[in-house]
mmCIF file of C-alpha atoms in Angstrom:
data_model
loop_
_atom_site.group_PDB
_atom_site.id
_atom_site.type_symbol
_atom_site.label_atom_id
_atom_site.label_comp_id
_atom_site.label_asym_id
_atom_site.label_seq_id
_atom_site.Cartn_x
_atom_site.Cartn_y
_atom_site.Cartn_z
ATOM 1 C CA MET A 1 80.990 104.493 108.676
ATOM 2 C CA SER A 2 77.649 103.040 109.727
ATOM 3 C CA VAL A 3 77.836 99.382 110.776
ATOM 4 C CA GLN A 4 74.253 98.899 109.608
ATOM 5 C CA ILE A 5 75.050 100.170 106.100
ATOM 6 C CA VAL A 6 78.113 97.898 105.847
ATOM 7 C CA ILE A 7 76.097 94.821 106.862
ATOM 8 C CA GLN A 8 73.253 95.764 104.490
ATOM 9 C CA GLN A 9 75.652 96.113 101.562
ATOM 10 C CA MET A 10 77.340 92.781 102.258
ATOM 11 C CA LEU A 11 73.955 91.051 102.574
ATOM 12 C CA MET A 12 72.946 92.635 99.261
ATOM 13 C CA ILE A 13 76.120 91.248 97.680
ATOM 14 C CA LEU A 14 75.324 87.816 99.136
ATOM 15 C CA ILE A 15 71.799 87.972 97.670
ATOM 16 C CA LEU A 16 73.170 88.938 94.247
ATOM 17 C CA ILE A 17 75.698 86.082 94.392
ATOM 18 C CA GLY A 18 72.851 83.775 95.404
ATOM 19 C CA THR A 19 70.857 84.973 92.389
ATOM 20 C CA GLY A 20 73.654 83.898 90.051
ATOM 21 C CA TYR A 21 73.946 80.599 91.919
ATOM 22 C CA ILE A 22 70.216 79.851 91.624
ATOM 23 C CA LEU A 23 70.057 80.863 87.955
ATOM 24 C CA LYS A 24 72.879 78.432 87.170
ATOM 25 C CA LYS A 25 71.558 75.599 89.336
ATOM 26 C CA THR A 26 68.101 75.873 87.754
ATOM 27 C CA ASN A 27 69.645 75.920 84.259
ATOM 28 C CA LYS A 28 68.269 79.364 83.464
ATOM 29 C CA ILE A 29 71.765 80.374 82.342
ATOM 30 C CA LYS A 30 74.784 78.374 81.208
ATOM 31 C CA SER A 31 78.314 78.341 82.564
ATOM 32 C CA SER A 32 79.589 79.805 79.293
ATOM 33 C CA VAL A 33 77.707 83.023 80.113
ATOM 34 C CA SER A 34 80.173 83.642 82.947
ATOM 35 C CA LYS A 35 83.037 84.284 80.540
ATOM 36 C CA ASP A 36 81.009 86.753 78.484
ATOM 37 C CA LEU A 37 79.726 88.610 81.540
ATOM 38 C CA SER A 38 83.271 88.786 82.935
ATOM 39 C CA ALA A 39 84.453 90.369 79.687
ATOM 40 C CA LEU A 40 81.582 92.852 79.873
ATOM 41 C CA VAL A 41 82.412 93.844 83.460
ATOM 42 C CA VAL A 42 86.166 94.063 82.884
ATOM 43 C CA ASN A 43 86.056 95.896 79.554
ATOM 44 C CA VAL A 44 82.961 98.082 79.881
ATOM 45 C CA CYS A 45 81.350 98.375 83.327
ATOM 46 C CA ASN A 46 84.438 98.736 85.536
ATOM 47 C CA PRO A 47 86.164 101.239 83.199
ATOM 48 C CA ALA A 48 82.916 103.231 82.982
ATOM 49 C CA ILE A 49 82.520 103.512 86.750
ATOM 50 C CA ILE A 50 86.206 104.472 87.160
ATOM 51 C CA ILE A 51 85.935 107.242 84.553
ATOM 52 C CA THR A 52 82.669 108.443 86.094
ATOM 53 C CA SER A 53 84.414 108.779 89.467
ATOM 54 C CA ALA A 54 86.771 111.371 87.978
ATOM 55 C CA LEU A 55 83.818 113.392 86.681
ATOM 56 C CA GLN A 56 82.129 113.499 90.075
ATOM 57 C CA ARG A 57 84.618 115.786 91.755
ATOM 58 C CA ASP A 58 84.638 116.258 95.503
ATOM 59 C CA SER A 59 86.442 119.103 97.252
ATOM 60 C CA SER A 60 87.993 116.654 99.724
ATOM 61 C CA VAL A 61 89.792 114.806 96.905
ATOM 62 C CA THR A 62 92.800 116.788 95.686
ATOM 63 C CA GLY A 63 95.937 116.148 93.645
ATOM 64 C CA ARG A 64 97.862 115.962 96.912
ATOM 65 C CA SER A 65 95.491 113.344 98.322
ATOM 66 C CA LEU A 66 96.021 111.277 95.169
ATOM 67 C CA LEU A 67 99.757 111.307 95.904
ATOM 68 C CA TYR A 68 99.024 110.113 99.447
ATOM 69 C CA ALA A 69 96.812 107.375 97.983
ATOM 70 C CA ALA A 70 99.579 106.293 95.590
ATOM 71 C CA ALA A 71 102.186 106.226 98.377
ATOM 72 C CA ALA A 72 99.912 104.295 100.731
ATOM 73 C CA ALA A 73 98.938 101.816 97.996
ATOM 74 C CA PHE A 74 102.610 101.269 97.117
ATOM 75 C CA VAL A 75 103.520 100.540 100.744
ATOM 76 C CA MET A 76 100.495 98.280 101.162
ATOM 77 C CA TYR A 77 101.350 96.167 98.122
ATOM 78 C CA VAL A 78 105.023 95.882 99.101
ATOM 79 C CA PHE A 79 103.844 94.647 102.501
ATOM 80 C CA LEU A 80 101.433 92.149 100.899
ATOM 81 C CA VAL A 81 104.176 90.779 98.644
ATOM 82 C CA VAL A 82 106.383 90.176 101.689
ATOM 83 C CA VAL A 83 103.539 88.598 103.665
ATOM 84 C CA GLY A 84 102.623 86.506 100.625
ATOM 85 C CA LYS A 85 106.103 84.983 100.713
ATOM 86 C CA VAL A 86 106.219 84.451 104.469
ATOM 87 C CA MET A 87 102.686 83.314 105.364
ATOM 88 C CA PRO A 88 102.665 80.051 103.314
ATOM 89 C CA VAL A 89 105.947 79.065 104.980
ATOM 90 C CA LEU A 90 104.601 79.777 108.484
ATOM 91 C CA LEU A 91 101.420 77.838 107.707
ATOM 92 C CA LYS A 92 103.553 74.934 106.440
ATOM 93 C CA ILE A 93 101.832 74.927 103.058
ATOM 94 C CA PRO A 94 103.266 72.277 100.695
ATOM 95 C CA PHE A 95 105.923 73.804 98.449
ATOM 96 C CA LYS A 96 103.937 73.081 95.272
ATOM 97 C CA ASP A 97 101.008 75.183 96.584
ATOM 98 C CA ARG A 98 102.923 78.159 97.999
ATOM 99 C CA ASN A 99 102.774 80.306 94.878
ATOM 100 C CA SER A 100 98.989 79.916 94.771
ATOM 101 C CA TYR A 101 98.700 81.044 98.394
ATOM 102 C CA ASN A 102 101.113 83.870 97.627
ATOM 103 C CA MET A 103 98.879 85.102 94.801
ATOM 104 C CA MET A 104 95.746 84.814 96.949
ATOM 105 C CA CYS A 105 97.493 86.982 99.519
ATOM 106 C CA VAL A 106 98.658 89.708 97.135
ATOM 107 C CA PHE A 107 95.906 89.932 94.522
ATOM 108 C CA GLY A 108 92.515 90.760 95.990
ATOM 109 C CA ASN A 109 89.285 91.195 94.079
ATOM 110 C CA THR A 110 89.710 94.965 93.803
ATOM 111 C CA GLY A 111 87.664 95.103 90.595
ATOM 112 C CA PHE A 112 84.608 92.850 90.834
ATOM 113 C CA ILE A 113 84.045 93.464 94.555
ATOM 114 C CA GLY A 114 86.292 96.408 95.484
ATOM 115 C CA ILE A 115 84.859 98.916 92.990
ATOM 116 C CA PRO A 116 81.131 98.376 93.702
ATOM 117 C CA LEU A 117 81.764 98.079 97.450
ATOM 118 C CA VAL A 118 83.714 101.347 97.679
ATOM 119 C CA SER A 119 81.084 103.057 95.522
ATOM 120 C CA ALA A 120 78.295 101.889 97.834
ATOM 121 C CA LEU A 121 79.997 102.337 101.207
ATOM 122 C CA VAL A 122 82.287 105.334 100.708
ATOM 123 C CA GLY A 123 80.806 107.092 97.690
ATOM 124 C CA ALA A 124 81.490 107.468 93.972
ATOM 125 C CA GLN A 125 84.034 110.230 94.645
ATOM 126 C CA ALA A 126 86.299 107.664 96.354
ATOM 127 C CA LEU A 127 86.619 105.555 93.198
ATOM 128 C CA ILE A 128 89.428 107.801 91.990
ATOM 129 C CA TYR A 129 91.428 106.379 94.916
ATOM 130 C CA VAL A 130 90.513 102.868 93.746
ATOM 131 C CA ALA A 131 91.829 103.787 90.300
ATOM 132 C CA VAL A 132 95.158 104.897 91.788
ATOM 133 C CA THR A 133 95.385 101.750 93.919
ATOM 134 C CA ASN A 134 94.662 99.533 90.932
ATOM 135 C CA ILE A 135 97.646 100.957 89.053
ATOM 136 C CA PHE A 136 99.878 98.981 91.401
ATOM 137 C CA PHE A 137 97.610 95.949 91.179
ATOM 138 C CA TYR A 138 97.925 95.772 87.382
ATOM 139 C CA LEU A 139 101.657 96.473 87.455
ATOM 140 C CA LEU A 140 102.127 93.589 89.891
ATOM 141 C CA ILE A 141 99.778 91.084 88.257
ATOM 142 C CA TYR A 142 101.511 91.422 84.882
ATOM 143 C CA THR A 143 105.006 91.211 86.363
ATOM 144 C CA TYR A 144 105.125 89.437 89.719
ATOM 145 C CA GLY A 145 101.912 87.485 89.095
ATOM 146 C CA ILE A 146 103.048 86.198 85.710
ATOM 147 C CA HIS A 147 106.432 85.332 87.259
ATOM 148 C CA LEU A 148 104.755 83.147 89.925
ATOM 149 C CA VAL A 149 102.478 81.436 87.397
ATOM 150 C CA ALA A 150 105.365 80.812 84.998
ATOM 151 C CA ARG A 151 107.471 79.363 87.811
ATOM 152 C CA ASP A 152 104.682 76.918 88.679
ATOM 153 C CA SER A 153 104.343 75.903 85.040
ATOM 154 C CA GLY A 154 108.103 75.417 84.670
ATOM 155 C CA THR A 155 108.393 78.046 81.946
ATOM 156 C CA LYS A 156 109.978 81.476 81.662
ATOM 157 C CA GLU A 157 108.084 84.505 80.456
ATOM 158 C CA LYS A 158 109.487 87.930 79.684
ATOM 159 C CA PHE A 159 107.715 91.084 80.740
ATOM 160 C CA GLN A 160 105.715 92.605 77.870
ATOM 161 C CA VAL A 161 104.603 96.229 77.936
ATOM 162 C CA LYS A 162 101.528 95.365 75.853
ATOM 163 C CA ASN A 163 100.137 93.431 78.849
ATOM 164 C CA LEU A 164 99.797 96.737 80.704
ATOM 165 C CA LEU A 165 97.829 98.307 77.850
ATOM 166 C CA ASN A 166 94.527 96.829 78.980
ATOM 167 C CA THR A 167 91.131 98.467 79.375
ATOM 168 C CA GLY A 168 91.452 98.807 83.146
ATOM 169 C CA ASN A 169 94.784 100.622 83.023
ATOM 170 C CA LEU A 170 93.705 102.877 80.151
ATOM 171 C CA ALA A 171 90.511 103.814 82.002
ATOM 172 C CA THR A 172 92.538 104.501 85.146
ATOM 173 C CA LEU A 173 94.955 106.805 83.316
ATOM 174 C CA LEU A 174 92.057 108.611 81.621
ATOM 175 C CA ALA A 175 90.288 109.046 84.971
ATOM 176 C CA ILE A 176 93.390 110.566 86.577
ATOM 177 C CA LEU A 177 93.907 112.932 83.620
ATOM 178 C CA LEU A 178 90.245 113.985 83.741
ATOM 179 C CA PHE A 179 90.484 114.553 87.471
ATOM 180 C CA LEU A 180 93.719 116.548 87.431
ATOM 181 C CA GLY A 181 92.679 118.565 84.362
ATOM 182 C CA GLU A 182 89.199 119.195 85.795
ATOM 183 C CA TRP A 183 87.746 118.303 82.408
ATOM 184 C CA LYS A 184 84.140 117.406 81.784
ATOM 185 C CA PHE A 185 82.297 115.156 79.331
ATOM 186 C CA PRO A 186 79.094 116.226 77.560
ATOM 187 C CA PRO A 187 76.043 115.391 79.738
ATOM 188 C CA LEU A 188 74.911 112.639 77.358
ATOM 189 C CA ALA A 189 78.306 110.890 77.499
ATOM 190 C CA GLU A 190 78.476 111.215 81.277
ATOM 191 C CA GLU A 191 74.969 109.813 81.734
ATOM 192 C CA THR A 192 75.744 106.916 79.377
ATOM 193 C CA LEU A 193 78.889 106.049 81.367
ATOM 194 C CA ASP A 194 76.846 106.255 84.560
ATOM 195 C CA TYR A 195 74.378 103.679 83.233
ATOM 196 C CA MET A 196 77.228 101.374 82.161
ATOM 197 C CA GLY A 197 78.944 101.634 85.526
ATOM 198 C CA GLY A 198 75.681 101.048 87.346
ATOM 199 C CA ALA A 199 75.563 97.469 86.038
ATOM 200 C CA THR A 200 78.949 96.603 87.602
ATOM 201 C CA THR A 201 77.802 95.229 90.949
ATOM 202 C CA PHE A 202 74.947 93.101 89.621
ATOM 203 C CA LEU A 203 76.850 91.506 86.735
ATOM 204 C CA ALA A 204 80.009 90.913 88.783
ATOM 205 C CA MET A 205 78.097 89.144 91.557
ATOM 206 C CA ILE A 206 76.172 87.030 89.037
ATOM 207 C CA VAL A 207 79.531 85.813 87.671
ATOM 208 C CA ILE A 208 80.693 84.858 91.166
ATOM 209 C CA GLY A 209 77.404 83.035 91.798
ATOM 210 C CA ILE A 210 77.828 81.028 88.588
ATOM 211 C CA THR A 211 81.398 80.128 89.580
ATOM 212 C CA ILE A 212 80.250 78.855 92.976
ATOM 213 C CA ALA A 213 77.429 76.852 91.356
ATOM 214 C CA ASP A 214 79.962 75.147 89.078
ATOM 215 C CA THR A 215 82.112 74.041 92.028
ATOM 216 C CA PRO A 216 81.166 70.853 93.905
ATOM 217 C CA ILE A 217 80.551 72.040 97.476
ATOM 218 C CA HIS A 218 82.226 69.009 99.078
ATOM 219 C CA THR A 219 85.565 69.931 97.456
ATOM 220 C CA LEU A 220 85.637 73.168 99.477
ATOM 221 C CA PHE A 221 86.204 71.148 102.647
ATOM 222 C CA THR A 222 89.244 69.227 101.433
ATOM 223 C CA GLU A 223 91.730 72.113 101.763
ATOM 224 C CA LYS A 224 91.469 72.828 105.499
ATOM 225 C CA LYS A 225 94.421 75.221 105.646
ATOM 226 C CA ILE A 226 92.571 77.651 103.371
ATOM 227 C CA TYR A 227 90.180 78.403 106.232
ATOM 228 C CA PHE A 228 92.953 79.417 108.622
ATOM 229 C CA PHE A 229 94.624 81.343 105.807
ATOM 230 C CA THR A 230 91.336 83.144 105.071
ATOM 231 C CA VAL A 231 91.009 84.310 108.684
ATOM 232 C CA LEU A 232 94.604 85.559 108.776
ATOM 233 C CA ARG A 233 94.677 87.189 105.339
ATOM 234 C CA PHE A 234 91.180 88.625 105.077
ATOM 235 C CA LEU A 235 90.448 89.494 108.706
ATOM 236 C CA VAL A 236 93.570 89.839 110.861
ATOM 237 C CA LEU A 237 95.834 91.336 108.185
ATOM 238 C CA PRO A 238 93.407 94.044 106.911
ATOM 239 C CA ILE A 239 92.724 95.126 110.486
ATOM 240 C CA GLY A 240 96.477 95.424 111.071
ATOM 241 C CA ILE A 241 96.957 97.332 107.796
ATOM 242 C CA GLY A 242 94.039 99.634 108.586
ATOM 243 C CA LEU A 243 95.210 100.442 112.114
ATOM 244 C CA GLY A 244 98.717 101.082 110.767
ATOM 245 C CA LEU A 245 97.440 103.428 108.036
ATOM 246 C CA LYS A 246 95.260 105.218 110.576
ATOM 247 C CA TRP A 247 98.384 106.682 112.185
ATOM 248 C CA PHE A 248 99.347 108.452 108.955
ATOM 249 C CA ILE A 249 96.096 109.008 107.037
ATOM 250 C CA LYS A 250 93.546 111.386 108.555
ATOM 251 C CA ASP A 251 91.316 111.571 105.468
ATOM 252 C CA SER A 252 88.488 109.155 106.314
ATOM 253 C CA THR A 253 87.479 108.727 102.651
ATOM 254 C CA LEU A 254 90.989 107.620 101.667
ATOM 255 C CA LEU A 255 91.406 105.444 104.760
ATOM 256 C CA ASP A 256 88.073 103.674 104.278
ATOM 257 C CA THR A 257 88.896 103.030 100.614
ATOM 258 C CA LEU A 258 92.323 101.554 101.351
ATOM 259 C CA VAL A 259 90.947 99.351 104.138
ATOM 260 C CA ILE A 260 88.291 97.956 101.787
ATOM 261 C CA MET A 261 90.971 97.338 99.134
ATOM 262 C CA ALA A 262 92.991 95.399 101.715
ATOM 263 C CA ALA A 263 89.963 93.409 102.920
ATOM 264 C CA VAL A 264 88.414 92.269 99.614
ATOM 265 C CA PRO A 265 88.570 88.496 98.994
ATOM 266 C CA ALA A 266 91.020 86.735 96.689
ATOM 267 C CA GLY A 267 90.787 87.911 93.082
ATOM 268 C CA ASN A 268 90.302 85.872 89.940
ATOM 269 C CA MET A 269 93.105 87.411 87.842
ATOM 270 C CA PRO A 270 95.740 84.827 88.934
ATOM 271 C CA LEU A 271 93.266 82.047 88.149
ATOM 272 C CA MET A 272 92.720 83.475 84.661
ATOM 273 C CA LEU A 273 96.493 83.555 84.079
ATOM 274 C CA MET A 274 96.758 79.895 85.108
ATOM 275 C CA MET A 275 93.807 78.804 82.977
ATOM 276 C CA GLU A 276 95.283 80.562 79.933
ATOM 277 C CA ARG A 277 98.320 78.318 80.318
ATOM 278 C CA GLY A 278 96.297 75.138 80.822
ATOM 279 C CA MET A 279 97.326 74.799 84.475
ATOM 280 C CA ASP A 280 95.339 73.292 87.339
ATOM 281 C CA GLY A 281 93.700 76.185 89.167
ATOM 282 C CA LYS A 282 91.521 74.162 91.555
ATOM 283 C CA LEU A 283 93.310 75.406 94.685
ATOM 284 C CA LEU A 284 93.002 79.034 93.610
ATOM 285 C CA SER A 285 89.357 78.494 92.709
ATOM 286 C CA LYS A 286 88.644 77.117 96.194
ATOM 287 C CA GLY A 287 90.433 80.052 97.814
ATOM 288 C CA ILE A 288 88.465 82.572 95.753
ATOM 289 C CA ILE A 289 85.124 80.971 96.622
ATOM 290 C CA ILE A 290 85.843 80.479 100.332
ATOM 291 C CA SER A 291 87.245 83.980 100.847
ATOM 292 C CA THR A 292 84.353 85.511 98.856
ATOM 293 C CA LEU A 293 81.716 83.758 100.961
ATOM 294 C CA ALA A 294 83.633 84.627 104.134
ATOM 295 C CA SER A 295 83.851 88.295 103.079
ATOM 296 C CA VAL A 296 80.192 88.761 104.013
ATOM 297 C CA ILE A 297 81.443 88.442 107.608
ATOM 298 C CA THR A 298 85.113 89.495 107.422
ATOM 299 C CA ILE A 299 84.663 92.832 105.607
ATOM 300 C CA PRO A 300 82.097 94.217 108.110
ATOM 301 C CA LEU A 301 84.328 93.083 111.003
ATOM 302 C CA VAL A 302 87.366 94.781 109.460
ATOM 303 C CA LEU A 303 85.504 98.036 108.826
ATOM 304 C CA VAL A 304 84.003 98.047 112.303
ATOM 305 C CA ALA A 305 87.451 97.459 113.859
ATOM 306 C CA VAL A 306 89.178 100.178 111.847
ATOM 307 C CA CYS A 307 86.673 102.696 110.506
ATOM 308 C CA ALA A 308 83.699 102.687 112.881
#
């Protein structure tokens, strides 16, 4: 993977985030737009680009390689869950904040940043691997993630199957069925999905820019341990995961995809779960912003260390 291309893509992402930031700071758009754009990305753009990936078949991607992707993703998430429990203890994070750090460790931004980044750096054919990886993400967020949030709120919540019946999971299952069945959509439908998916990167980065603009910058410096955590979780750990996977995975497309999935910054799904329950998500918000800004540097370093 070209170092120059990686750096160019991350700088492009930074510019797009900056566009959202400037639009919000100059009052060209309101904060309320962020929620609507998020819904558009989650329910339309991301599913469209995932489905499109299954229609753009590549001879290097086979049913067997999907099984390898599923196995590797399973192992990776088990490892992240364990690290998410251990790292806050080693960093001496206050007990009340450990679940938030745990969620930042386990749940990366595999949708808003992972999907467009893999599409740009690895190719659209690799998004079928992202779809497989995200199966485990959604299974965990609606079981383990809800468990951690409920524990912080002092409540108990039972697992509900309906939580898994979301647009992302349905699109993922459809993409896998299309891929394995080698089915095709009519050209008009495929082109329409392509246009929808093409808006993913821009809209997702605008949302992140708005979020940063709504956060007082000085508050980002009050949680000093987040910086050390960011270096460990989003630089050291992905490099370790990537070098470990390199021993077993010889398919460069699959390896590059999994490394990017491991290196993406903290995701916003845990924050959404907390906000739905009226909880204070300031710590998570800081972690998301800091790790996202840092990703402009950490992701290229990870990819250079593992995939170059």
